[in-house]
């Protein structure tokens, strides 16, 4: 049925010419000219249709229209959905694109009132002193005007204000505990209530028999304990209600209880509660294990192969009286992974490769052992075949690996059995050895018929480790030898232990291999070497390759006790220049003639010649070193002479050193004349040229001497 529309478009658009309402005929009452509904009953749906210019069909704009109600306490509207909320009428208006449509709506309650009844009569507003255990039932009638009441008990919604006191289902009350609860029955917006006060018919309930200290003490495995429950009615006397009462355990993992029968389950402490018609009593319970602990043999772990015979584990307990007992067959055995091994009465049968936890439990205590099963192997190998020690030191035997059928490698260190060839040199305890005396012994690892030998050499106690150099330079990306190290023993003897020392570093910029190292990224790292509990450190500089050296001076000439520094520059591939003189490892060929320090300073000691050699990045430079005696003075054979023109005169000169006899230096000296027009000189021979005077000078070794010549 279509409702009428009214109003004129105030801001009509060209396409909309009007709106109208549509609804179900069954919802419209033509007598009252209104849509009718009941509170909390079915909703009424109204649709708004818009007429479009030039179209014969109408557009549904229900959700786009604006809706209003003139009386929201009677009828609410939301996008065309009308809901009755109270008794009354309202005008519903829908507006769309400036057009409005209205319709009258009426809401009412299904019943004018609903009434709680008890035993067919109107129930009071409250009932006091209802005893727990009694039966209470209510019904609900709905009344409309003068019509006869209708039973709506099953259709109503029933609630209780306190479910711990009473619950309700379709008018049937279940009394739960003492207290007050209000029962509400509601139907289609109308409700009725009644207040109930529930009490217990008993003064108290008591658990018996009385336990010492109010504590029930039990042991796991002991017989069940039987308790009783006795109530004291308010009318006097006592009554046993053990079977009727409700028994609960606060922790069923410790004890369970049923009709007063208490069964110990596990060690611990908990509380038993008995309740009956509003009265309760509690009793503390402690359950103890009759045993202190379990001991297994093997104790902690066992390693076996898949083809081995079953392993028999023995289980023993000690009770609280300190008496021991074997419980291998009595205990409950389990395997955490039955694909690896199964267990029955302590007998472990391997089934697959892996590790499983075998556990035995008995009367509240348990103990476990890890069992590892290995596959068949083809050969075994020791991680190290030689180890070193000194008297009193203890060490761990090296890891043992094995090759399996498919070629993979596994660690079987815990599977092998070890033997020792000489107990006087060292003791063996599992995988640990302790050195006792100087000498050599062989440890042999055995598994599935295969053997691997490890030789222990017991040395004197080491005092100090000395690295050949404390600073090294290696080239990024290239392998270099590990540093060489010597050890000094307590007797003063020195030995090369480069092959035995173990190197470690915390940096990932360098890769340490068995016999070499490789720098991965430019940086400075520290290597720490360990040998027989002594350590030594070496700094390693990782850098780009130096392609060319520049040395200054190219030759060193010194007098005894004089020093001179060597400057060395390196050039990288990119042309960058760096000073590396102090970083080179300098050595001197003849230490009697000169010495060289780490700061690249050469000091002359005695007259002679030798050479200084420096190395860096595997490259070397050599510099000749010449030590000459120190010159004290020069002595001429005479100091003056008179010559005629064309005459000659020979002068000799001797070099006087601090360290020895004079040396003729006539031919080695440099001779000059102050006036070559008067006299000339060569190798000490003076020739007169013309009249006058001249000074003849001889220079040698940084010193000079003069001779006066007169020509007449």
XYZ file of C-alpha atoms in Angstrom:
712
model
C 0.000 0.000 0.000
C 1.287 3.471 -0.839
C 1.070 6.397 1.573
C 0.421 9.925 0.388
C 3.070 12.607 0.106
C 2.776 16.240 0.883
C 4.743 19.422 0.614
C 6.286 21.258 -2.293
C 9.865 21.063 -3.398
C 11.784 23.992 -1.967
C 14.982 23.417 -3.878
C 13.877 20.726 -6.276
C 16.273 19.369 -8.786
C 15.194 18.777 -12.323
C 15.271 14.960 -12.061
C 13.170 14.448 -8.867
C 9.485 15.247 -9.056
C 8.246 13.776 -5.756
C 8.520 10.982 -3.143
C 6.076 8.533 -1.575
C 6.105 5.856 1.155
C 5.503 2.136 0.694
C 4.849 -0.528 3.383
C 3.210 -3.890 4.000
C -0.605 -3.827 4.057
C -0.621 -6.033 7.152
C 1.200 -3.297 9.127
C -1.450 -0.620 8.321
C -4.719 -0.183 10.216
C -7.205 1.681 8.003
C -9.516 2.368 10.967
C -6.835 4.377 12.808
C -5.056 5.355 9.554
C -1.733 4.379 11.062
C 1.031 1.794 11.008
C 0.723 -0.320 14.153
C 3.405 -2.166 16.158
C 4.081 -3.586 19.593
C 6.915 -2.794 21.963
C 9.822 -5.266 21.594
C 7.922 -7.051 18.830
C 8.445 -7.226 15.083
C 9.664 -4.024 13.442
C 7.776 -2.249 10.629
C 9.697 -1.457 7.430
C 8.830 1.654 5.398
C 10.310 2.294 1.947
C 10.683 5.711 0.284
C 10.332 5.803 -3.513
C 11.313 8.844 -5.591
C 9.684 9.768 -8.908
C 12.256 10.674 -11.576
C 11.481 13.106 -14.376
C 11.142 11.342 -17.715
C 11.049 7.865 -16.129
C 8.089 5.604 -15.372
C 10.026 3.635 -12.737
C 10.598 4.852 -9.216
C 13.905 4.928 -7.382
C 14.333 3.438 -3.878
C 15.920 6.213 -1.768
C 15.081 4.802 1.674
C 18.656 4.856 2.999
C 19.388 8.273 1.434
C 16.338 10.026 2.864
C 16.351 11.929 6.175
C 13.978 10.359 8.766
C 12.223 11.925 11.777
C 9.755 10.849 14.472
C 7.512 13.281 16.345
C 7.476 11.075 19.478
C 10.662 9.075 20.081
C 9.315 7.742 23.405
C 6.658 5.862 21.467
C 8.200 5.068 18.054
C 11.791 5.266 16.877
C 12.834 5.298 13.223
C 16.154 4.474 11.582
C 16.398 4.533 7.773
C 12.789 3.420 7.381
C 12.803 0.820 10.167
C 10.125 1.632 12.804
C 10.496 0.253 16.329
C 7.953 0.450 19.111
C 9.487 1.604 22.402
C 6.430 2.702 24.394
C 2.690 3.293 24.240
C 1.648 6.216 22.034
C 1.490 7.638 18.526
C 3.995 9.474 16.361
C 4.240 11.052 12.934
C 7.044 9.642 10.823
C 8.549 12.001 8.227
C 10.957 11.181 5.379
C 12.673 13.968 3.382
C 14.586 13.660 0.125
C 15.775 16.305 -2.345
C 13.395 18.896 -0.853
C 10.335 16.601 -0.901
C 8.727 15.194 2.250
C 6.350 12.300 2.954
C 4.651 11.498 6.290
C 2.676 8.699 7.904
C 1.124 8.108 11.297
C 2.520 5.285 13.503
C 1.078 3.790 16.674
C 2.909 1.664 19.298
C 1.496 -0.299 22.246
C 2.476 -3.061 24.685
C 1.312 -6.613 23.971
C 0.006 -6.763 27.544
C -0.955 -4.016 29.908
C 0.800 -5.886 32.673
C 2.501 -9.186 33.481
C 1.907 -10.873 36.858
C 4.027 -13.425 38.770
C 1.918 -16.273 40.200
C 2.724 -18.943 42.791
C 0.443 -21.932 43.060
C -2.101 -20.136 40.854
C -2.301 -17.008 43.012
C -0.570 -13.665 42.650
C 2.884 -13.951 44.199
C 3.934 -11.550 46.973
C 6.591 -8.943 46.346
C 9.016 -10.915 48.545
C 9.332 -14.252 50.313
C 11.574 -14.615 53.365
C 13.235 -17.660 54.915
C 13.136 -20.097 52.021
C 15.121 -23.127 53.073
C 17.760 -24.541 50.797
C 16.450 -27.807 49.426
C 12.886 -26.561 49.067
C 11.115 -26.404 45.713
C 10.041 -22.971 44.427
C 8.139 -22.494 41.135
C 6.555 -19.357 39.634
C 4.455 -18.767 36.541
C 3.810 -15.566 34.596
C 0.501 -14.319 33.188
C -0.035 -11.533 30.676
C -3.176 -9.387 30.934
C -4.616 -7.058 28.299
C -7.630 -4.937 29.185
C -10.612 -6.978 30.332
C -9.541 -10.088 28.444
C -8.608 -13.230 30.304
C -5.015 -13.610 31.434
C -2.693 -15.716 29.273
C 0.106 -17.944 30.599
C 3.332 -16.627 29.085
C 5.750 -18.427 31.427
C 7.641 -20.212 28.674
C 7.840 -17.129 26.454
C 9.088 -14.722 29.127
C 12.692 -13.896 29.907
C 13.672 -14.901 33.462
C 16.708 -13.531 35.348
C 18.213 -13.669 38.827
C 20.136 -10.822 40.445
C 22.474 -13.295 42.169
C 23.244 -16.624 40.551
C 25.255 -17.655 43.646
C 21.992 -17.550 45.626
C 19.383 -18.686 43.111
C 19.015 -19.381 39.402
C 15.805 -19.477 37.371
C 14.670 -21.297 34.243
C 11.135 -20.687 32.941
C 9.928 -19.925 36.484
C 11.606 -22.951 38.117
C 13.932 -21.689 40.884
C 17.105 -23.537 41.792
C 18.280 -22.617 45.270
C 22.081 -22.390 45.261
C 23.146 -20.737 48.487
C 22.077 -18.583 51.397
C 21.424 -14.935 50.614
C 19.031 -12.613 48.789
C 18.155 -12.695 45.085
C 15.572 -10.825 43.051
C 13.798 -12.853 40.360
C 12.610 -10.883 37.312
C 10.182 -12.089 34.614
C 9.981 -9.898 31.512
C 7.875 -10.040 28.345
C 7.613 -7.484 25.534
C 8.509 -4.452 27.650
C 6.558 -5.435 30.791
C 8.050 -7.133 33.848
C 7.339 -8.284 37.397
C 9.769 -9.099 40.235
C 9.918 -10.962 43.527
C 12.601 -10.835 46.196
C 13.693 -14.172 47.698
C 15.620 -14.626 50.931
C 17.206 -18.102 51.101
C 18.591 -19.627 54.286
C 20.198 -22.943 55.201
C 18.277 -25.499 57.237
C 21.540 -26.267 59.027
C 23.712 -24.456 61.499
C 26.935 -26.075 60.267
C 28.612 -29.032 58.591
C 31.723 -30.828 59.819
C 34.254 -33.165 58.175
C 35.144 -36.183 60.242
C 37.007 -37.866 61.707
C 38.932 -35.011 63.312
C 42.537 -34.902 61.988
C 45.581 -34.013 64.124
C 46.383 -30.359 63.582
C 43.431 -30.174 61.168
C 45.702 -31.693 58.497
C 45.110 -34.894 56.575
C 48.570 -36.414 55.973
C 48.894 -38.967 53.147
C 51.566 -40.658 51.034
C 51.444 -41.410 47.335
C 50.520 -45.063 46.925
C 48.913 -45.305 50.350
C 45.346 -46.544 50.869
C 42.439 -44.168 50.308
C 41.217 -42.253 53.323
C 37.472 -42.203 54.120
C 35.931 -38.999 55.465
C 32.361 -38.246 56.577
C 30.193 -35.130 56.559
C 27.804 -34.380 59.447
C 25.355 -31.472 59.553
C 23.666 -29.852 62.528
C 20.046 -28.872 61.698
C 18.673 -25.659 63.161
C 15.962 -27.795 64.709
C 18.557 -29.738 66.712
C 20.411 -33.052 66.500
C 22.872 -34.161 63.813
C 22.602 -35.816 60.444
C 25.198 -37.661 58.328
C 25.106 -36.340 54.744
C 28.352 -37.818 53.367
C 26.763 -39.170 50.210
C 24.424 -36.238 49.596
C 27.005 -33.484 50.170
C 29.198 -31.999 47.443
C 32.914 -32.811 47.833
C 35.636 -30.899 45.927
C 39.436 -30.843 45.820
C 41.187 -27.529 45.171
C 43.899 -29.409 43.246
C 42.964 -32.734 41.692
C 46.651 -33.289 40.798
C 47.285 -33.707 44.530
C 44.117 -35.533 45.687
C 40.695 -36.441 44.365
C 37.628 -36.871 46.550
C 34.299 -38.544 45.892
C 31.603 -39.036 48.545
C 34.251 -38.539 51.237
C 36.772 -41.021 49.775
C 40.151 -39.246 49.360
C 42.708 -40.645 46.884
C 46.317 -39.415 46.856
C 47.444 -38.503 43.323
C 50.651 -36.483 43.573
C 52.924 -34.751 46.058
C 51.748 -31.361 47.238
C 49.325 -29.515 49.477
C 45.689 -28.661 48.816
C 42.266 -28.240 50.450
C 39.188 -30.471 50.484
C 35.805 -28.726 50.746
C 32.426 -30.250 51.590
C 29.208 -28.256 51.120
C 25.520 -29.052 51.619
C 22.525 -26.762 51.502
C 24.380 -23.571 52.418
C 26.921 -24.824 54.919
C 30.564 -25.704 54.178
C 33.663 -27.055 55.886
C 37.274 -27.440 54.707
C 40.227 -29.664 55.531
C 43.875 -29.151 54.541
C 45.585 -32.132 52.912
C 49.271 -32.790 52.339
C 50.483 -35.645 50.158
C 54.087 -36.745 50.454
C 56.212 -39.111 48.420
C 57.497 -42.103 50.384
C 60.915 -41.691 48.745
C 63.600 -39.029 48.818
C 65.044 -39.487 45.339
C 65.829 -41.868 42.486
C 69.304 -42.877 41.340
C 69.927 -44.169 37.817
C 72.808 -46.140 36.427
C 74.034 -44.892 33.942
C 73.476 -41.575 35.687
C 73.138 -38.630 33.287
C 73.585 -39.588 29.651
C 74.410 -42.538 27.472
C 75.598 -42.780 23.877
C 75.056 -45.842 21.739
C 74.807 -46.929 18.123
C 71.753 -48.103 16.275
C 73.063 -51.655 16.000
C 74.039 -51.930 19.695
C 72.319 -54.320 22.078
C 69.640 -52.817 24.371
C 70.860 -50.744 27.299
C 69.667 -51.843 30.744
C 69.191 -48.907 33.115
C 69.019 -49.644 36.824
C 66.741 -47.500 39.031
C 67.078 -47.315 42.824
C 65.250 -45.247 45.440
C 65.991 -44.244 49.001
C 62.969 -43.864 51.284
C 62.433 -41.416 54.102
C 64.008 -43.925 56.504
C 67.196 -43.899 54.382
C 66.599 -47.439 53.177
C 67.468 -48.235 49.556
C 65.370 -50.261 47.165
C 65.656 -51.289 43.506
C 62.525 -50.234 41.583
C 63.674 -50.967 38.014
C 60.713 -53.255 37.336
C 58.195 -51.336 39.486
C 58.834 -47.870 38.067
C 56.930 -46.346 35.149
C 59.316 -45.865 32.225
C 58.769 -43.518 29.277
C 60.711 -42.349 26.241
C 60.231 -38.769 25.034
C 60.803 -39.892 21.433
C 59.880 -43.483 20.668
C 61.196 -43.061 17.120
C 64.689 -42.920 18.664
C 64.333 -45.545 21.404
C 61.698 -47.453 23.352
C 61.956 -48.500 26.995
C 60.422 -51.268 29.082
C 61.351 -51.895 32.710
C 64.555 -49.917 32.180
C 65.634 -51.750 29.027
C 66.287 -49.190 26.288
C 66.166 -50.479 22.709
C 67.542 -48.157 19.994
C 65.187 -47.612 17.048
C 66.446 -44.560 15.189
C 69.146 -41.897 15.085
C 68.627 -39.003 17.504
C 68.317 -38.175 21.208
C 65.503 -39.138 23.557
C 64.887 -38.606 27.254
C 64.281 -41.801 29.191
C 62.311 -41.132 32.385
C 61.358 -43.375 35.277
C 58.607 -42.293 37.698
C 57.609 -43.949 40.938
C 55.221 -42.751 43.620
C 55.686 -39.032 43.057
C 59.369 -38.812 42.138
C 61.095 -39.161 38.790
C 64.526 -39.168 37.171
C 65.655 -38.871 33.560
C 68.649 -39.756 31.427
C 69.388 -38.612 27.872
C 70.127 -41.409 25.433
C 71.686 -40.510 22.074
C 71.632 -43.042 19.238
C 74.206 -42.739 16.432
C 74.148 -44.248 12.924
C 76.678 -46.790 11.634
C 80.073 -45.298 10.859
C 82.867 -46.019 8.364
C 85.945 -44.371 9.911
C 86.826 -41.970 12.717
C 89.196 -39.017 12.966
C 90.570 -36.863 15.796
C 90.332 -33.094 15.443
C 93.950 -32.926 16.709
C 96.460 -35.754 16.718
C 99.015 -34.006 18.943
C 98.465 -32.095 22.181
C 100.887 -30.564 24.677
C 100.832 -30.255 28.416
C 102.953 -29.847 31.500
C 102.920 -31.541 34.866
C 99.725 -30.885 36.819
C 97.726 -29.367 33.985
C 94.334 -30.812 32.980
C 92.898 -30.666 29.482
C 90.053 -31.900 27.325
C 90.611 -34.575 24.697
C 90.034 -33.405 21.118
C 86.739 -33.832 19.284
C 86.283 -37.092 17.396
C 84.309 -37.144 14.159
C 83.123 -40.076 12.072
C 82.070 -40.563 8.478
C 78.713 -42.252 7.985
C 77.503 -44.491 5.167
C 76.242 -41.531 3.114
C 79.546 -39.656 3.460
C 78.389 -37.080 5.996
C 80.439 -36.256 9.095
C 79.097 -36.418 12.661
C 80.557 -35.667 16.082
C 80.961 -38.875 18.090
C 83.125 -37.473 20.897
C 80.711 -38.783 23.524
C 80.346 -42.163 21.850
C 83.991 -43.265 21.693
C 85.794 -45.133 24.451
C 89.283 -43.860 25.377
C 92.352 -45.804 26.510
C 95.763 -44.570 27.668
C 99.116 -46.147 26.755
C 101.046 -44.822 29.781
C 99.276 -44.030 33.049
C 102.531 -42.753 34.579
C 102.721 -39.902 32.075
C 99.071 -38.886 32.319
C 95.773 -39.895 33.896
C 92.581 -40.286 31.871
C 89.111 -39.608 33.303
C 86.384 -39.748 30.688
C 87.372 -37.116 28.148
C 89.734 -35.256 30.512
C 93.461 -35.880 30.890
C 95.846 -34.768 33.629
C 99.615 -34.638 32.995
C 101.710 -36.308 35.715
C 105.293 -36.560 34.441
C 107.541 -35.488 31.556
C 107.235 -37.743 28.559
C 104.802 -38.920 25.920
C 101.681 -41.068 25.984
C 99.067 -42.040 23.415
C 95.313 -41.798 23.921
C 93.264 -44.084 21.671
C 89.597 -43.470 20.820
C 87.599 -46.538 19.750
C 84.155 -46.845 18.179
C 82.665 -49.740 16.208
C 86.115 -51.252 15.707
C 87.643 -48.020 14.377
C 90.454 -46.182 16.168
C 91.951 -42.692 16.291
C 95.137 -41.854 18.178
C 96.115 -38.648 19.968
C 99.649 -38.131 21.300
C 100.150 -36.104 24.487
C 103.626 -34.665 25.085
C 104.251 -33.455 28.631
C 106.828 -30.635 28.691
C 108.452 -28.517 31.344
C 106.271 -25.689 32.554
C 106.269 -22.746 30.126
C 107.348 -19.363 31.495
C 106.779 -17.041 28.565
C 105.697 -16.984 24.924
C 107.621 -14.721 22.547
C 106.270 -13.772 19.136
C 108.807 -13.169 16.365
C 107.115 -9.809 15.882
C 104.455 -7.931 17.765
C 103.199 -6.100 14.676
C 102.413 -7.566 11.265
C 101.095 -6.147 8.051
C 99.177 -8.341 5.645
C 97.518 -7.590 2.328
C 93.736 -7.612 1.993
C 92.559 -10.747 0.217
C 95.930 -12.550 0.305
C 96.957 -15.431 2.543
C 99.891 -14.901 4.901
C 101.752 -17.160 7.297
C 100.650 -17.124 10.907
C 103.128 -15.464 13.315
C 106.053 -17.538 14.539
C 106.209 -18.029 18.303
C 108.820 -19.442 20.676
C 108.343 -20.649 24.225
C 110.781 -20.362 27.107
C 110.459 -23.250 29.562
C 111.184 -23.093 33.278
C 114.690 -24.517 32.726
C 115.536 -21.659 30.347
C 115.347 -23.725 27.179
C 113.691 -22.105 24.174
C 111.682 -23.932 21.502
C 109.711 -23.045 18.376
C 106.052 -23.894 19.045
C 104.561 -22.136 15.991
C 102.858 -25.345 14.863
C 101.329 -26.039 18.274
C 100.009 -22.623 19.263
C 96.287 -21.954 18.876
C 95.327 -18.564 17.475
C 92.051 -16.765 18.103
C 90.591 -13.335 17.395
C 87.341 -11.534 18.141
C 87.355 -9.746 14.776
C 85.568 -10.984 11.672
C 87.889 -8.917 9.461
C 90.441 -11.725 9.405
C 90.083 -15.411 8.629
C 92.278 -17.817 10.627
C 93.098 -21.044 8.811
C 95.102 -24.046 9.979
C 98.478 -22.709 8.849
C 97.715 -19.260 7.485
C 95.546 -16.184 7.800
C 93.705 -14.035 5.293
C 92.746 -10.396 5.774
C 89.186 -9.670 4.670
C 88.790 -5.942 5.340
C 91.225 -3.108 5.997
C 91.591 -2.709 9.764
C 93.861 -3.498 12.690
C 93.061 -6.688 14.602
C 94.638 -8.501 17.522
C 95.514 -12.191 17.428
C 95.845 -14.070 20.705
C 97.911 -17.234 20.718
C 97.578 -19.844 23.467
C 99.962 -22.638 24.356
C 99.960 -24.558 27.637
C 97.953 -21.864 29.457
C 100.278 -19.086 28.293
C 99.216 -16.422 25.827
C 100.847 -13.963 23.464
C 99.309 -11.163 21.378
C 100.196 -9.911 17.908
C 98.710 -6.859 16.213
C 97.926 -7.398 12.563
C 97.303 -4.501 10.233
C 95.218 -5.467 7.223
C 95.774 -3.020 4.363
C 95.965 -2.629 0.619
C 99.136 -3.823 -1.088
C 102.120 -1.486 -1.168
C 103.596 -1.630 -4.680
C 106.693 0.539 -4.237
C 109.143 1.498 -1.492
C 111.159 4.702 -1.174
C 114.162 4.595 1.204
C 116.155 7.518 2.613
C 119.134 7.320 2.875
C 120.083 4.665 0.357
C 123.399 4.139 2.218
C 124.294 4.889 5.834
C 127.762 6.149 6.780
C 128.450 6.641 10.460
C 131.223 6.995 12.957
C 131.186 4.671 15.975
C 128.531 5.534 18.591
C 126.626 7.700 16.140
C 123.011 6.931 15.037
C 120.867 7.664 12.045
C 117.165 7.014 11.316
C 115.947 5.310 8.176
C 112.912 6.790 6.484
C 110.825 4.386 4.419
C 107.738 5.385 2.439
C 105.299 2.985 0.831
C 103.019 3.685 -2.116
C 99.639 1.975 -2.576
C 98.197 1.162 -5.972
C 96.152 4.358 -5.875
C 99.331 6.421 -5.356
C 98.750 7.176 -1.682
C 102.000 7.588 0.251
C 102.447 6.331 3.833
C 105.374 6.294 6.239
C 106.250 2.743 7.288
C 109.818 3.005 8.560
C 108.901 2.234 12.171
C 106.511 -0.557 11.139
C 109.118 -2.635 9.325
C 110.779 -5.580 10.962
C 114.406 -4.453 10.936
C 117.420 -6.751 11.303
C 121.168 -6.090 11.030
C 123.509 -8.553 9.338
C 126.448 -8.012 11.744
C 125.428 -6.865 15.206
C 129.120 -6.254 16.132
C 129.290 -3.382 13.660
C 125.840 -1.806 14.189
C 122.399 -2.327 15.707
C 118.927 -1.367 14.489
C 115.879 -0.624 16.657
C 112.163 -0.956 16.049
C 112.027 2.799 15.525
C 114.217 2.300 12.421
C 117.277 3.906 14.004
C 120.720 2.465 13.129
C 123.528 2.886 15.680
C 127.188 2.379 14.725
C 129.316 0.326 17.122
C 132.620 -0.580 15.466
C 134.416 0.234 12.239
C 133.346 -2.002 9.399
C 130.501 -2.588 6.961
C 127.224 -4.470 7.204
C 123.612 -4.062 6.010
C 120.207 -3.308 7.548
C 117.243 -5.329 6.220
C 113.601 -4.381 6.735
C 110.457 -6.324 5.719
C 106.856 -5.245 5.285
C 104.003 -7.085 3.553
C 106.481 -9.800 2.612
C 108.731 -7.351 0.738
C 112.252 -6.394 1.891
C 114.658 -3.462 1.544
C 118.411 -3.562 2.167
C 120.551 -0.561 3.122
C 124.377 -0.751 3.253
C 125.829 0.433 6.553
C 129.424 1.762 6.609
C 131.034 2.556 9.965
C 134.203 4.650 9.652
C 136.557 5.880 12.418
C 136.136 9.470 13.594
C 138.713 11.947 12.212
C 140.574 13.940 14.902
C 142.786 16.197 12.780
C 144.887 16.632 9.595
C 148.684 17.004 9.740
C 150.720 18.543 6.838
C 154.361 17.540 6.297
C 155.289 21.241 6.382
C 153.531 24.562 6.817
C 155.263 26.890 4.255
C 157.764 27.138 1.391
C 159.529 29.744 -0.862
C 159.766 28.965 -4.558
C 161.168 30.549 -7.672
C 158.930 30.897 -10.687
C 158.578 27.454 -12.273
C 159.700 25.695 -9.096
C 157.738 22.848 -7.455
C 157.232 21.606 -3.928
C 155.429 18.451 -2.636
C 153.413 18.412 0.573
C 151.893 15.285 2.211
C 148.993 15.153 4.633
C 148.092 12.567 7.238
C 144.652 11.921 8.777
C 144.815 11.428 12.532
C 141.877 9.288 13.882
C 140.756 8.821 17.463
C 140.896 5.062 17.108
C 144.333 4.416 15.586
C 147.548 5.427 13.815
C 147.693 8.278 11.232
C 146.727 7.425 7.658
C 148.178 9.063 4.535
C 145.340 11.019 2.974
C 147.393 13.007 0.435
C 145.712 11.531 -2.642
C 142.241 11.380 -1.043
C 142.216 14.986 0.137
C 140.857 17.863 -1.913
C 143.551 20.464 -2.662
C 142.862 24.095 -3.580
C 144.911 27.318 -4.101
C 143.725 30.729 -3.011
C 145.600 32.312 -6.049
C 146.172 29.966 -8.949
C 147.864 32.879 -10.775
C 150.622 32.642 -8.167
C 150.660 28.836 -7.527
C 148.711 25.729 -8.456
C 148.373 22.418 -6.570
C 147.461 18.796 -7.392
C 147.582 15.852 -4.927
C 149.947 17.922 -2.723
C 152.401 18.965 -5.501
C 152.684 22.787 -5.661
C 153.896 24.577 -8.817
C 155.037 28.262 -8.714
C 153.525 30.366 -11.540
C 154.348 34.021 -10.789
C 155.562 36.254 -8.036
C 153.306 36.637 -5.035
C 151.834 34.663 -2.152
C 149.071 32.014 -2.066
C 147.461 29.751 0.506
C 147.263 26.042 -0.347
C 144.326 24.224 1.421
C 143.845 20.464 1.885
C 140.319 19.186 2.882
C 139.478 15.632 4.059
C 136.802 14.058 6.223
C 135.239 17.391 7.093
C 138.507 18.923 8.276
C 141.116 21.107 6.530
C 144.797 22.232 6.798
C 146.589 25.198 5.150
C 150.093 25.684 3.610
C 151.676 29.108 2.803
C 153.714 29.450 -0.400
C 155.760 32.522 -1.489
C 157.029 32.898 -5.081
C 159.985 35.291 -5.723
